Amino acid sequence: MIHSLFVINHLGDIFLEKHWKSVISRSVCDYFFEAREKAVDPENVPPVLQTPHHYLISIYRGKLFFLSVIQTEVPPLFVIEFLHRVADTFQDYFGECSESVISDNVVIVYELLEEMLDNGFPLATESNVLKEMIRPPNILRSVVNTLTGGSNVGETLPQGQLSNIPWRRAGVKYTNNEAYFDVTEEIDAIVDKSGTTVSAEIQGVIEACVKLSGMPDLTMSFMNPRLLDDVSFHPCVRFRRWESERVLSFIPPDGNFTLMTYHISSQNLVAIPVYVKQSISFFEAGSCGRLDITIGPKQTMGKTVEDLKVTVHMPKAVLNANLTASQGNYTYDFTTKLLVWDIGKLNPQKLPNLRGSLSMQTGVPNPEENPSLNIDLKIQQLAISGLKVSRLDMYGETYKPFKGVKYVTKAGKFQVRT
Amino acid sequence: MTDSKYFTTTKKGEIFELKAELNSDKKEKKKEAVKKVIASMTVGKDVSALFPDVVNCMQTDNLELKKLVYLYLMNYAKSQPDMAIMAVNTFVKDCEDPNPLIRALAVRTMGCIRVDKITEYLCEPLRKCLKDEDPYVRKTAAVCVAKLHDINAQLVEDQGFLDTLKDLISDSNPMVVANAVAALSEIAESHPNSNLMDLNPQTINKLLTALNECTEWGQIFILDCLANYTPRDDRESQSICERVTPRLSHANSAVVLSAVKVLMKFMEMLPKDLDYYGTLLKKLAPPLVTLLSAEPELQYVALRNINLIVQRRPEILKHEMKVFFVKYNDPIYVKLEKLDIMIRLASQANIAQVLAELKEYATEVDVDFVRKAVRAIGRCAIKVEQSAERCVSTLLDLIQTKVNYVVQEAIVVIKDIFRKYPNKYESVIATLCENLDSLDEPEARAAMIWIVGEYAERIDNADELLESFLEGFHDESTQVQLQLLTAIVKLFLKKPTETQELVQQVLSLATQDSDNPDLRDRGYIYWRLLSTDPVAAKEVVLAEKPLISEETDLIEPTLLEELICHIGTLASVYHKPPSAFVEGSRGVQHKRLPGSTESGESESPDTASAAAVSDAPPAVIPSQGDLLGDLLNLDLTPPTTTGPPPPASSGMQMGAMDLLGGGLDSLIGAGFGAPPAAMPASFSAPVSGGLDDLFDLGGGVGMPMGAYSAPKTVWLPALKAKGLEISGTFARRSGVIQMEMTLTNKAMSVMTDFAIQFNRNSFGLAPAGPLQVLTPLSPNQSIEVTLPLNTVGPVMKMEPLNNLQIRAP
């Protein structure tokens, strides 16, 4: 099982180590540094490495590497999932997952790691269970603790730990009982230069914020559940009910959680909200190039496209861009070669356009690669797949909760090739 | 207020100050001091000198302080074993505490202190905790047994903890069950033969019940454990599959992949015509696709596993090609894996799309990725015959870009395309030759030289081209040198008049000026061949080459089977069996897929081969229903009833040889003068499809001896063997393996002097006596021959050869 954990910053310093069995020397990380060196970009470091006596499995989150050392045959996905869970927990406790915040809270971090894993076996990874055992830091509590000599470690066994619903604690009480659900869909698409869709799929997620007293039992049904054939649920969802009736039936955890994620594959027809007309060309003579991009609405279901943004990775030889935008602003970063055009709201009557010339390094042959465009956008009050929640019912408690569902569509990895 | 204050130091010396604070009377100060100590420890500072002072703080009713001290103890007890004993009393007392949290904490911490003296004291509290009324304590104790086993295995066995642990599998609490399974699995890994996980239908049922209720991590342990079970029949297998499928919708990808492993394994046992089998196949695709929308690290592991799954069951993902299309911001390790899977899924139906994508990738920035994309185009051409032409023209387009590494990679793959489709695309050679000068990588140079040599007769200035390479012969890598040598010899055999000088030059370079033994040996062989018998040389050097096929980059089937059993593990990421890399793997057991348990024994070749998989003949997985005839690969010399050995007799015969084609080795055998008079007719019949039936019988699947033998099939049609037709089969008669053949002379002349020779084969089969064909075989006459066989011959450790090579005089 998981033997040790090293947390490494972007400079390659190990600033935290934790061993769950015997201590393993830091020198084991040298193999990782070697691979890190070779990969050039931190994103490209292979996640599973083999050394003569150990295996190193790492993830890259928030400019930090979480590197775990294992010695026996352990499912790598198990380790990777766990590492992400560790990072999620830090995020949850401290608001972000960065070197400074980890160093600032090193004792809590250590207590957390000890609670999450025992002898390499996961012990408690549910955030609400952890929070009962080790309370997250906040200013008020630390003041009170200093005055009263209290501690931030729970004295009793968390109740959720062993019940059949480990994700919910007992005795929850709210004055305003409310349950909010956010349906967020991201479009991942590749569009080729002629405007035809090479591939398009939707990653959807339903995030919930449930603040309900007692032990509520919720049922959520959809207008068109047939859309969902590839789903993964929070453990609280009763799978059998879903299989037989296509409704989500669950006793929710308290607070924020991800109820389900779903995937609508490229085999279904995925609506693409915008089209892009572009031409980017480079001329050998005069070492310059020309750029012309226009964006227009395609399938927006009558909603407004907001927060529209185009990012272009320019070839190395492009020195500067001299463009005019009919709407919004553009910036060109010389060092990262990133052209960012921030458009804002898309007005169907007056299509935004960006055109002008690019100045190139002289004496360098024409770039081989074609830059590709990345689109960011947001559409409020629309799930582009057409998914709609039809009802939300509560059983088991008598009060009337306040319920709400919000939809939003975003661009995920939305790429236009040129 | 943050913890960074714990790192501040003062002039007096950190340790000194901490010591004072630890011995303070104030609780709050003590706690702050311990926190400082822990903070120093986490960053790797040595604070072991404070051991006695920290241990003194252990006797406290403050849980946080206690936890902190425990943290410290775990880290430093090993370096201060004598001091650690001081803590034992508190541990033992805490194990009796009314608060289950404290009981669990104590037993958990004790197990982490890897000091022999402490473990002795641990046994009694552990025994109590294993039977504790609170499940939280029991589940913690279960893990503690694994810890203790790691420190002192003998002690655990002597104390009977293993049995207690096995009992916990039947515990009422699912979390306890999961931890017991996890602990047992870990112990079993270090003791592969201990038979700890004694799985039977009852325990399996308990595990399946616990599976629904335990945490995600527990589910992984249970699923991995289930995968080691072999169901009794297809019905049990189906019912397990049904109970495991809901796990495919779990949010934790490790749970999903472990469930996929169980399903992939148990699916083997389901009859293919079962409705449920099809349903299951359909259910497997979506979760695999979903794994690809997770974080890149997860994607990587998932892709490595999908690579195995598509090789074993391509039908699962055949419609999902698009999800493997590469996005430009994927990490490179994900890109390369996706590319690999795209080729595996390429078929006639989607090839146009795939090619368009690959062409797009070939203009990307990352050099490694571009190279692999170009290579992928070549592999598509070899895999999907209909697309070959399209692929070649795509490659030519890429060569026109003149980007150096693209050109080189393209030439390497075009060479492979030539080998797959000879005499089809030679028109592109001219374009290739234009780029000769830009090639600087050995592989590309070698490929180009091979092309020039192979098609020397179509390239007008082949001699000039090869001569230009020869100038820097000694600076080339071995690969290029060897290829150059062969290419010039080929050229010489094709155009002997103009190139005599060139060939002498290269032969002397290779044999006299080189210190590479491979090169010298090859040089000498060519030299001798050319000087003694140019015709034989032609046969050897210009022999028709076997076609290459897509299978070359597939994982070998037995290995694939083993890897399928290891889905989700490191083995599946490395694509190597665990025995190849897991340390101390002396006892790692090879897992195999269960076979289908259809009844009906070996009536048809289909079931026979299925049974062959489930029993254990060494490494035979015959393709279903293969018939020997398909696999026959013949080479034989022209029929001369009597007389001298065929080589070097006439040019006309040479032509015949070429037509018939053949393996190089047999030709070398002829050229180097195995005395043909002693062996006028020899044919070697290695093991064939018929043998599977034989092994099936040998395995005793319940057939009466000799009751069944496969019908005779034509091994050698008369057309291919100048009139000699051989049909035959293998059978077992009164316990002896026999090869039964019918020889028919369909030629115009009489045949005599038959003999048989077996090539070394995987089964060690050899004739037990000489071939008894006494009478000459006159035209249109048939004769039945029975040849007893035994299995004491030399065993060839390789994939079974399935070809029959014939020589008739």
PDB file of N, CA, C and O in Angstrom, chain A residues 44 52-53 60 73 76 81 85 104 107 110 114-115 118 125 151-152 154-155 162 198 230 232-233 263 267 313 374 417, chain B residues 3 42-43 63-64 67 99 108 136 147 216-217 249 253 286 289-290 293 297 320 322 328 332-333 357 568-570 574 583:
ATOM      1  N   ASN A  44       4.117  17.344 -18.177  1.00  0.00           N
ATOM      2  CA  ASN A  44       4.433  16.169 -18.982  1.00  0.00           C
ATOM      3  C   ASN A  44       5.197  15.078 -18.250  1.00  0.00           C
ATOM      4  O   ASN A  44       5.662  14.124 -18.865  1.00  0.00           O
ATOM      5  N   PRO A  52      14.706   1.164  -8.941  1.00  0.00           N
ATOM      6  CA  PRO A  52      15.114  -0.220  -8.636  1.00  0.00           C
ATOM      7  C   PRO A  52      14.323  -0.863  -7.485  1.00  0.00           C
ATOM      8  O   PRO A  52      14.077  -2.054  -7.501  1.00  0.00           O
ATOM      9  N   HIS A  53      13.943  -0.095  -6.458  1.00  0.00           N
ATOM     10  CA  HIS A  53      13.279  -0.728  -5.316  1.00  0.00           C
ATOM     11  C   HIS A  53      11.877  -0.212  -5.051  1.00  0.00           C
ATOM     12  O   HIS A  53      11.155  -0.779  -4.254  1.00  0.00           O
ATOM     13  N   TYR A  60       0.156  16.200 -10.391  1.00  0.00           N
ATOM     14  CA  TYR A  60       0.570  17.597 -10.436  1.00  0.00           C
ATOM     15  C   TYR A  60      -0.654  18.443 -10.208  1.00  0.00           C
ATOM     16  O   TYR A  60      -1.576  18.435 -11.013  1.00  0.00           O
ATOM     17  N   GLU A  73       2.846  -4.308  -5.337  1.00  0.00           N
ATOM     18  CA  GLU A  73       1.897  -4.133  -6.425  1.00  0.00           C
ATOM     19  C   GLU A  73       0.598  -3.534  -5.882  1.00  0.00           C
ATOM     20  O   GLU A  73      -0.168  -4.201  -5.202  1.00  0.00           O
ATOM     21  N   PRO A  76      -2.402   1.500  -9.391  1.00  0.00           N
ATOM     22  CA  PRO A  76      -1.969   2.893  -9.509  1.00  0.00           C
ATOM     23  C   PRO A  76      -3.131   3.881  -9.470  1.00  0.00           C
ATOM     24  O   PRO A  76      -2.987   4.987  -8.949  1.00  0.00           O
ATOM     25  N   GLU A  81      -6.040   8.382  -7.289  1.00  0.00           N
ATOM     26  CA  GLU A  81      -7.293   8.880  -6.726  1.00  0.00           C
ATOM     27  C   GLU A  81      -7.063   9.397  -5.308  1.00  0.00           C
ATOM     28  O   GLU A  81      -7.569  10.444  -4.931  1.00  0.00           O
ATOM     29  N   ARG A  85      -7.463  13.111  -3.722  1.00  0.00           N
ATOM     30  CA  ARG A  85      -8.315  13.320  -2.565  1.00  0.00           C
ATOM     31  C   ARG A  85      -7.586  14.128  -1.501  1.00  0.00           C
ATOM     32  O   ARG A  85      -8.166  15.000  -0.851  1.00  0.00           O
ATOM     33  N   ASP A 104       1.897  26.849   6.303  1.00  0.00           N
ATOM     34  CA  ASP A 104       1.269  27.596   7.389  1.00  0.00           C
ATOM     35  C   ASP A 104       0.470  26.692   8.311  1.00  0.00           C
ATOM     36  O   ASP A 104       0.248  27.020   9.467  1.00  0.00           O
ATOM     37  N   VAL A 107       0.832  21.445  10.961  1.00  0.00           N
ATOM     38  CA  VAL A 107       0.412  20.475  11.968  1.00  0.00           C
ATOM     39  C   VAL A 107      -0.935  19.866  11.601  1.00  0.00           C
ATOM     40  O   VAL A 107      -1.129  18.656  11.663  1.00  0.00           O
ATOM     41  N   TYR A 110      -0.465  17.449   8.882  1.00  0.00           N
ATOM     42  CA  TYR A 110       0.089  16.194   9.368  1.00  0.00           C
ATOM     43  C   TYR A 110      -0.970  15.345  10.058  1.00  0.00           C
ATOM     44  O   TYR A 110      -1.054  14.144   9.871  1.00  0.00           O
ATOM     45  N   GLU A 114      -2.393  11.688   8.750  1.00  0.00           N
ATOM     46  CA  GLU A 114      -2.397  10.548   9.656  1.00  0.00           C
ATOM     47  C   GLU A 114      -3.796   9.940   9.746  1.00  0.00           C
ATOM     48  O   GLU A 114      -3.951   8.733   9.857  1.00  0.00           O
ATOM     49  N   GLU A 115      -4.788  10.796   9.665  1.00  0.00           N
ATOM     50  CA  GLU A 115      -6.160  10.320   9.787  1.00  0.00           C
ATOM     51  C   GLU A 115      -6.650   9.677   8.489  1.00  0.00           C
ATOM     52  O   GLU A 115      -7.521   8.818   8.490  1.00  0.00           O
ATOM     53  N   ASP A 118      -3.878   4.697   7.200  1.00  0.00           N
ATOM     54  CA  ASP A 118      -3.279   3.935   8.290  1.00  0.00           C
ATOM     55  C   ASP A 118      -2.540   2.767   7.666  1.00  0.00           C
ATOM     56  O   ASP A 118      -3.152   1.946   6.986  1.00  0.00           O
ATOM     57  N   THR A 125     -11.634   9.458   4.393  1.00  0.00           N
ATOM     58  CA  THR A 125     -11.349  10.424   3.343  1.00  0.00           C
ATOM     59  C   THR A 125     -12.544  11.327   3.070  1.00  0.00           C
ATOM     60  O   THR A 125     -12.441  12.260   2.301  1.00  0.00           O
ATOM     61  N   SER A 151      -9.127  22.581  21.905  1.00  0.00           N
ATOM     62  CA  SER A 151      -8.266  22.065  20.847  1.00  0.00           C
ATOM     63  C   SER A 151      -9.063  21.949  19.552  1.00  0.00           C
ATOM     64  O   SER A 151     -10.280  22.105  19.530  1.00  0.00           O
ATOM     65  N   ASN A 152      -8.381  21.713  18.508  1.00  0.00           N
ATOM     66  CA  ASN A 152      -9.102  21.553  17.256  1.00  0.00           C
ATOM     67  C   ASN A 152      -9.173  20.085  16.829  1.00  0.00           C
ATOM     68  O   ASN A 152      -9.245  19.754  15.674  1.00  0.00           O
ATOM     69  N   GLY A 154     -11.417  16.655  17.481  1.00  0.00           N
ATOM     70  CA  GLY A 154     -12.655  16.171  18.087  1.00  0.00           C
ATOM     71  C   GLY A 154     -12.377  15.087  19.115  1.00  0.00           C
ATOM     72  O   GLY A 154     -11.465  14.295  18.955  1.00  0.00           O
ATOM     73  N   GLU A 155     -13.163  15.067  20.175  1.00  0.00           N
ATOM     74  CA  GLU A 155     -12.906  14.123  21.261  1.00  0.00           C
ATOM     75  C   GLU A 155     -13.655  12.820  21.091  1.00  0.00           C
ATOM     76  O   GLU A 155     -13.345  11.831  21.715  1.00  0.00           O
ATOM     77  N   LEU A 162     -19.186   4.953  10.980  1.00  0.00           N
ATOM     78  CA  LEU A 162     -19.529   3.542  10.876  1.00  0.00           C
ATOM     79  C   LEU A 162     -20.972   3.259  10.515  1.00  0.00           C
ATOM     80  O   LEU A 162     -21.363   2.124  10.350  1.00  0.00           O
ATOM     81  N   VAL A 198     -15.046  17.748 -35.594  1.00  0.00           N
ATOM     82  CA  VAL A 198     -14.316  16.483 -35.620  1.00  0.00           C
ATOM     83  C   VAL A 198     -14.787  15.594 -34.477  1.00  0.00           C
ATOM     84  O   VAL A 198     -15.081  14.419 -34.650  1.00  0.00           O
ATOM     85  N   ASP A 230     -24.175   7.383 -19.418  1.00  0.00           N
ATOM     86  CA  ASP A 230     -22.837   7.193 -18.874  1.00  0.00           C
ATOM     87  C   ASP A 230     -22.682   8.115 -17.669  1.00  0.00           C
ATOM     88  O   ASP A 230     -22.431   9.293 -17.818  1.00  0.00           O
ATOM     89  N   SER A 232     -21.614   8.697 -13.323  1.00  0.00           N
ATOM     90  CA  SER A 232     -21.030   8.179 -12.091  1.00  0.00           C
ATOM     91  C   SER A 232     -21.562   9.011 -10.930  1.00  0.00           C
ATOM     92  O   SER A 232     -21.664  10.224 -11.020  1.00  0.00           O
ATOM     93  N   PHE A 233     -21.880   8.304  -9.864  1.00  0.00           N
ATOM     94  CA  PHE A 233     -22.628   8.918  -8.774  1.00  0.00           C
ATOM     95  C   PHE A 233     -21.800   9.058  -7.514  1.00  0.00           C
ATOM     96  O   PHE A 233     -20.856   8.312  -7.278  1.00  0.00           O
ATOM     97  N   HIS A 263     -21.517  11.987 -18.808  1.00  0.00           N
ATOM     98  CA  HIS A 263     -20.744  12.181 -20.024  1.00  0.00           C
ATOM     99  C   HIS A 263     -21.663  11.886 -21.188  1.00  0.00           C
ATOM    100  O   HIS A 263     -22.305  10.840 -21.225  1.00  0.00           O
ATOM    101  N   GLN A 267     -21.273  10.233 -29.894  1.00  0.00           N
ATOM    102  CA  GLN A 267     -22.243   9.559 -30.745  1.00  0.00           C
ATOM    103  C   GLN A 267     -23.583  10.284 -30.760  1.00  0.00           C
ATOM    104  O   GLN A 267     -24.331  10.201 -31.723  1.00  0.00           O
ATOM    105  N   HIS A 313      -2.373  30.014 -29.458  1.00  0.00           N
ATOM    106  CA  HIS A 313      -0.958  29.731 -29.209  1.00  0.00           C
ATOM    107  C   HIS A 313      -0.196  30.032 -30.484  1.00  0.00           C
ATOM    108  O   HIS A 313      -0.279  29.279 -31.443  1.00  0.00           O
ATOM    109  N   ASN A 374      -8.349  28.350 -28.972  1.00  0.00           N
ATOM    110  CA  ASN A 374      -9.134  27.815 -27.865  1.00  0.00           C
ATOM    111  C   ASN A 374     -10.239  28.788 -27.508  1.00  0.00           C
ATOM    112  O   ASN A 374      -9.980  29.975 -27.348  1.00  0.00           O
ATOM    113  N   ARG A 417      -9.198  24.180 -35.029  1.00  0.00           N
ATOM    114  CA  ARG A 417      -7.929  24.031 -35.749  1.00  0.00           C
ATOM    115  C   ARG A 417      -7.875  24.982 -36.923  1.00  0.00           C
ATOM    116  O   ARG A 417      -8.902  25.334 -37.494  1.00  0.00           O
TER     117      ARG A 417
ATOM    118  N   ASP B   3       0.774  28.166  11.410  1.00  0.00           N
ATOM    119  CA  ASP B   3       1.775  27.273  11.968  1.00  0.00           C
ATOM    120  C   ASP B   3       3.198  27.667  11.602  1.00  0.00           C
ATOM    121  O   ASP B   3       4.151  27.062  12.069  1.00  0.00           O
ATOM    122  N   THR B  42       8.351  17.326  10.246  1.00  0.00           N
ATOM    123  CA  THR B  42       7.783  17.199   8.907  1.00  0.00           C
ATOM    124  C   THR B  42       8.716  17.694   7.826  1.00  0.00           C
ATOM    125  O   THR B  42       8.640  17.250   6.697  1.00  0.00           O
ATOM    126  N   VAL B  43       9.553  18.664   8.179  1.00  0.00           N
ATOM    127  CA  VAL B  43      10.444  19.155   7.142  1.00  0.00           C
ATOM    128  C   VAL B  43      11.772  18.414   7.159  1.00  0.00           C
ATOM    129  O   VAL B  43      12.717  18.793   6.481  1.00  0.00           O
ATOM    130  N   LEU B  63      -6.900  14.899  23.908  1.00  0.00           N
ATOM    131  CA  LEU B  63      -6.765  13.997  22.772  1.00  0.00           C
ATOM    132  C   LEU B  63      -5.807  14.551  21.720  1.00  0.00           C
ATOM    133  O   LEU B  63      -5.017  13.821  21.122  1.00  0.00           O
ATOM    134  N   GLU B  64      -5.853  15.855  21.492  1.00  0.00           N
ATOM    135  CA  GLU B  64      -4.984  16.399  20.463  1.00  0.00           C
ATOM    136  C   GLU B  64      -3.524  16.214  20.843  1.00  0.00           C
ATOM    137  O   GLU B  64      -2.701  15.792  20.040  1.00  0.00           O
ATOM    138  N   LYS B  67      -2.516  12.675  20.363  1.00  0.00           N
ATOM    139  CA  LYS B  67      -2.308  12.344  18.950  1.00  0.00           C
ATOM    140  C   LYS B  67      -0.958  12.858  18.459  1.00  0.00           C
ATOM    141  O   LYS B  67      -0.255  12.182  17.717  1.00  0.00           O
ATOM    142  N   ASN B  99     -13.469   5.169  25.645  1.00  0.00           N
ATOM    143  CA  ASN B  99     -13.699   5.834  24.364  1.00  0.00           C
ATOM    144  C   ASN B  99     -13.102   4.998  23.218  1.00  0.00           C
ATOM    145  O   ASN B  99     -11.897   4.771  23.174  1.00  0.00           O
ATOM    146  N   ARG B 108      -3.638   1.257  16.882  1.00  0.00           N
ATOM    147  CA  ARG B 108      -3.115   1.665  15.591  1.00  0.00           C
ATOM    148  C   ARG B 108      -1.675   2.158  15.715  1.00  0.00           C
ATOM    149  O   ARG B 108      -0.807   1.802  14.922  1.00  0.00           O
ATOM    150  N   TYR B 136     -15.424   0.177  14.810  1.00  0.00           N
ATOM    151  CA  TYR B 136     -14.311   1.063  14.469  1.00  0.00           C
ATOM    152  C   TYR B 136     -12.998   0.501  15.006  1.00  0.00           C
ATOM    153  O   TYR B 136     -11.976   0.525  14.336  1.00  0.00           O
ATOM    154  N   LYS B 147       0.185  -4.942   9.854  1.00  0.00           N
ATOM    155  CA  LYS B 147       1.391  -4.227  10.280  1.00  0.00           C
ATOM    156  C   LYS B 147       2.319  -5.164  11.037  1.00  0.00           C
ATOM    157  O   LYS B 147       3.525  -5.225  10.793  1.00  0.00           O
ATOM    158  N   GLU B 216     -15.497   3.528  -0.670  1.00  0.00           N
ATOM    159  CA  GLU B 216     -14.938   3.330  -1.995  1.00  0.00           C
ATOM    160  C   GLU B 216     -13.627   2.542  -1.941  1.00  0.00           C
ATOM    161  O   GLU B 216     -13.376   1.685  -2.797  1.00  0.00           O
ATOM    162  N   TRP B 217     -12.791   2.831  -0.944  1.00  0.00           N
ATOM    163  CA  TRP B 217     -11.496   2.148  -0.877  1.00  0.00           C
ATOM    164  C   TRP B 217     -11.709   0.668  -0.554  1.00  0.00           C
ATOM    165  O   TRP B 217     -11.043  -0.198  -1.110  1.00  0.00           O
ATOM    166  N   SER B 249     -20.511   2.515 -12.247  1.00  0.00           N
ATOM    167  CA  SER B 249     -20.969   3.902 -12.196  1.00  0.00           C
ATOM    168  C   SER B 249     -20.408   4.644 -11.001  1.00  0.00           C
ATOM    169  O   SER B 249     -20.917   5.696 -10.636  1.00  0.00           O
ATOM    170  N   SER B 253     -12.462   6.332  -9.877  1.00  0.00           N
ATOM    171  CA  SER B 253     -12.049   5.602 -11.072  1.00  0.00           C
ATOM    172  C   SER B 253     -11.336   4.293 -10.732  1.00  0.00           C
ATOM    173  O   SER B 253     -11.351   3.353 -11.524  1.00  0.00           O
ATOM    174  N   PRO B 286     -19.176   2.698 -21.758  1.00  0.00           N
ATOM    175  CA  PRO B 286     -19.289   4.043 -21.189  1.00  0.00           C
ATOM    176  C   PRO B 286     -18.331   4.338 -20.021  1.00  0.00           C
ATOM    177  O   PRO B 286     -17.688   5.385 -20.025  1.00  0.00           O
ATOM    178  N   VAL B 289     -14.920   5.123 -21.296  1.00  0.00           N
ATOM    179  CA  VAL B 289     -14.857   6.436 -21.925  1.00  0.00           C
ATOM    180  C   VAL B 289     -14.825   7.533 -20.866  1.00  0.00           C
ATOM    181  O   VAL B 289     -14.076   8.499 -20.974  1.00  0.00           O
ATOM    182  N   THR B 290     -15.619   7.355 -19.812  1.00  0.00           N
ATOM    183  CA  THR B 290     -15.658   8.360 -18.756  1.00  0.00           C
ATOM    184  C   THR B 290     -14.297   8.535 -18.094  1.00  0.00           C
ATOM    185  O   THR B 290     -13.916   9.643 -17.733  1.00  0.00           O
ATOM    186  N   SER B 293     -12.187  11.392 -19.187  1.00  0.00           N
ATOM    187  CA  SER B 293     -12.430  12.803 -18.939  1.00  0.00           C
ATOM    188  C   SER B 293     -11.914  13.202 -17.558  1.00  0.00           C
ATOM    189  O   SER B 293     -12.134  14.306 -17.111  1.00  0.00           O
ATOM    190  N   GLU B 297      -3.417  12.194 -15.098  1.00  0.00           N
ATOM    191  CA  GLU B 297      -2.711  11.035 -14.539  1.00  0.00           C
ATOM    192  C   GLU B 297      -3.617   9.814 -14.566  1.00  0.00           C
ATOM    193  O   GLU B 297      -3.170   8.705 -14.885  1.00  0.00           O
ATOM    194  N   GLU B 320     -16.031   3.921 -30.435  1.00  0.00           N
ATOM    195  CA  GLU B 320     -15.654   5.060 -29.600  1.00  0.00           C
ATOM    196  C   GLU B 320     -14.379   5.735 -30.060  1.00  0.00           C
ATOM    197  O   GLU B 320     -13.714   6.412 -29.288  1.00  0.00           O
ATOM    198  N   LYS B 322     -13.635   8.340 -31.530  1.00  0.00           N
ATOM    199  CA  LYS B 322     -13.443   9.789 -31.378  1.00  0.00           C
ATOM    200  C   LYS B 322     -12.931  10.211 -30.008  1.00  0.00           C
ATOM    201  O   LYS B 322     -12.261  11.229 -29.898  1.00  0.00           O
ATOM    202  N   TYR B 328      -4.806  19.246 -28.125  1.00  0.00           N
ATOM    203  CA  TYR B 328      -3.444  19.753 -28.178  1.00  0.00           C
ATOM    204  C   TYR B 328      -2.866  19.991 -26.794  1.00  0.00           C
ATOM    205  O   TYR B 328      -1.665  19.963 -26.599  1.00  0.00           O
ATOM    206  N   ILE B 332       1.988  14.963 -22.979  1.00  0.00           N
ATOM    207  CA  ILE B 332       2.541  14.129 -24.046  1.00  0.00           C
ATOM    208  C   ILE B 332       2.330  12.650 -23.767  1.00  0.00           C
ATOM    209  O   ILE B 332       2.052  11.857 -24.666  1.00  0.00           O
ATOM    210  N   TYR B 333       2.417  12.247 -22.484  1.00  0.00           N
ATOM    211  CA  TYR B 333       2.260  10.822 -22.214  1.00  0.00           C
ATOM    212  C   TYR B 333       0.846  10.341 -22.513  1.00  0.00           C
ATOM    213  O   TYR B 333       0.641   9.177 -22.858  1.00  0.00           O
ATOM    214  N   GLU B 357      -7.033  12.726 -38.938  1.00  0.00           N
ATOM    215  CA  GLU B 357      -6.497  13.119 -37.643  1.00  0.00           C
ATOM    216  C   GLU B 357      -4.983  12.990 -37.612  1.00  0.00           C
ATOM    217  O   GLU B 357      -4.273  13.898 -37.203  1.00  0.00           O
ATOM    218  N   GLY B 568      -5.567  -2.778 -13.987  1.00  0.00           N
ATOM    219  CA  GLY B 568      -5.606  -1.839 -12.880  1.00  0.00           C
ATOM    220  C   GLY B 568      -4.377  -1.874 -11.997  1.00  0.00           C
ATOM    221  O   GLY B 568      -4.246  -1.069 -11.104  1.00  0.00           O
ATOM    222  N   THR B 569      -3.470  -2.813 -12.250  1.00  0.00           N
ATOM    223  CA  THR B 569      -2.287  -2.884 -11.412  1.00  0.00           C
ATOM    224  C   THR B 569      -1.090  -2.303 -12.150  1.00  0.00           C
ATOM    225  O   THR B 569      -1.199  -1.898 -13.306  1.00  0.00           O
ATOM    226  N   LEU B 570       0.036  -2.285 -11.481  1.00  0.00           N
ATOM    227  CA  LEU B 570       1.248  -1.778 -12.121  1.00  0.00           C
ATOM    228  C   LEU B 570       1.584  -2.594 -13.362  1.00  0.00           C
ATOM    229  O   LEU B 570       2.060  -2.060 -14.350  1.00  0.00           O
ATOM    230  N   TYR B 574       2.810  -1.234 -17.051  1.00  0.00           N
ATOM    231  CA  TYR B 574       4.077  -1.527 -17.726  1.00  0.00           C
ATOM    232  C   TYR B 574       3.914  -2.503 -18.889  1.00  0.00           C
ATOM    233  O   TYR B 574       4.832  -2.708 -19.659  1.00  0.00           O
ATOM    234  N   GLU B 583       9.573  -6.812  -7.040  1.00  0.00           N
ATOM    235  CA  GLU B 583      10.715  -7.269  -6.287  1.00  0.00           C
ATOM    236  C   GLU B 583      10.354  -8.463  -5.413  1.00  0.00           C
ATOM    237  O   GLU B 583       9.255  -8.536  -4.872  1.00  0.00           O
TER     238      GLU B 583
END
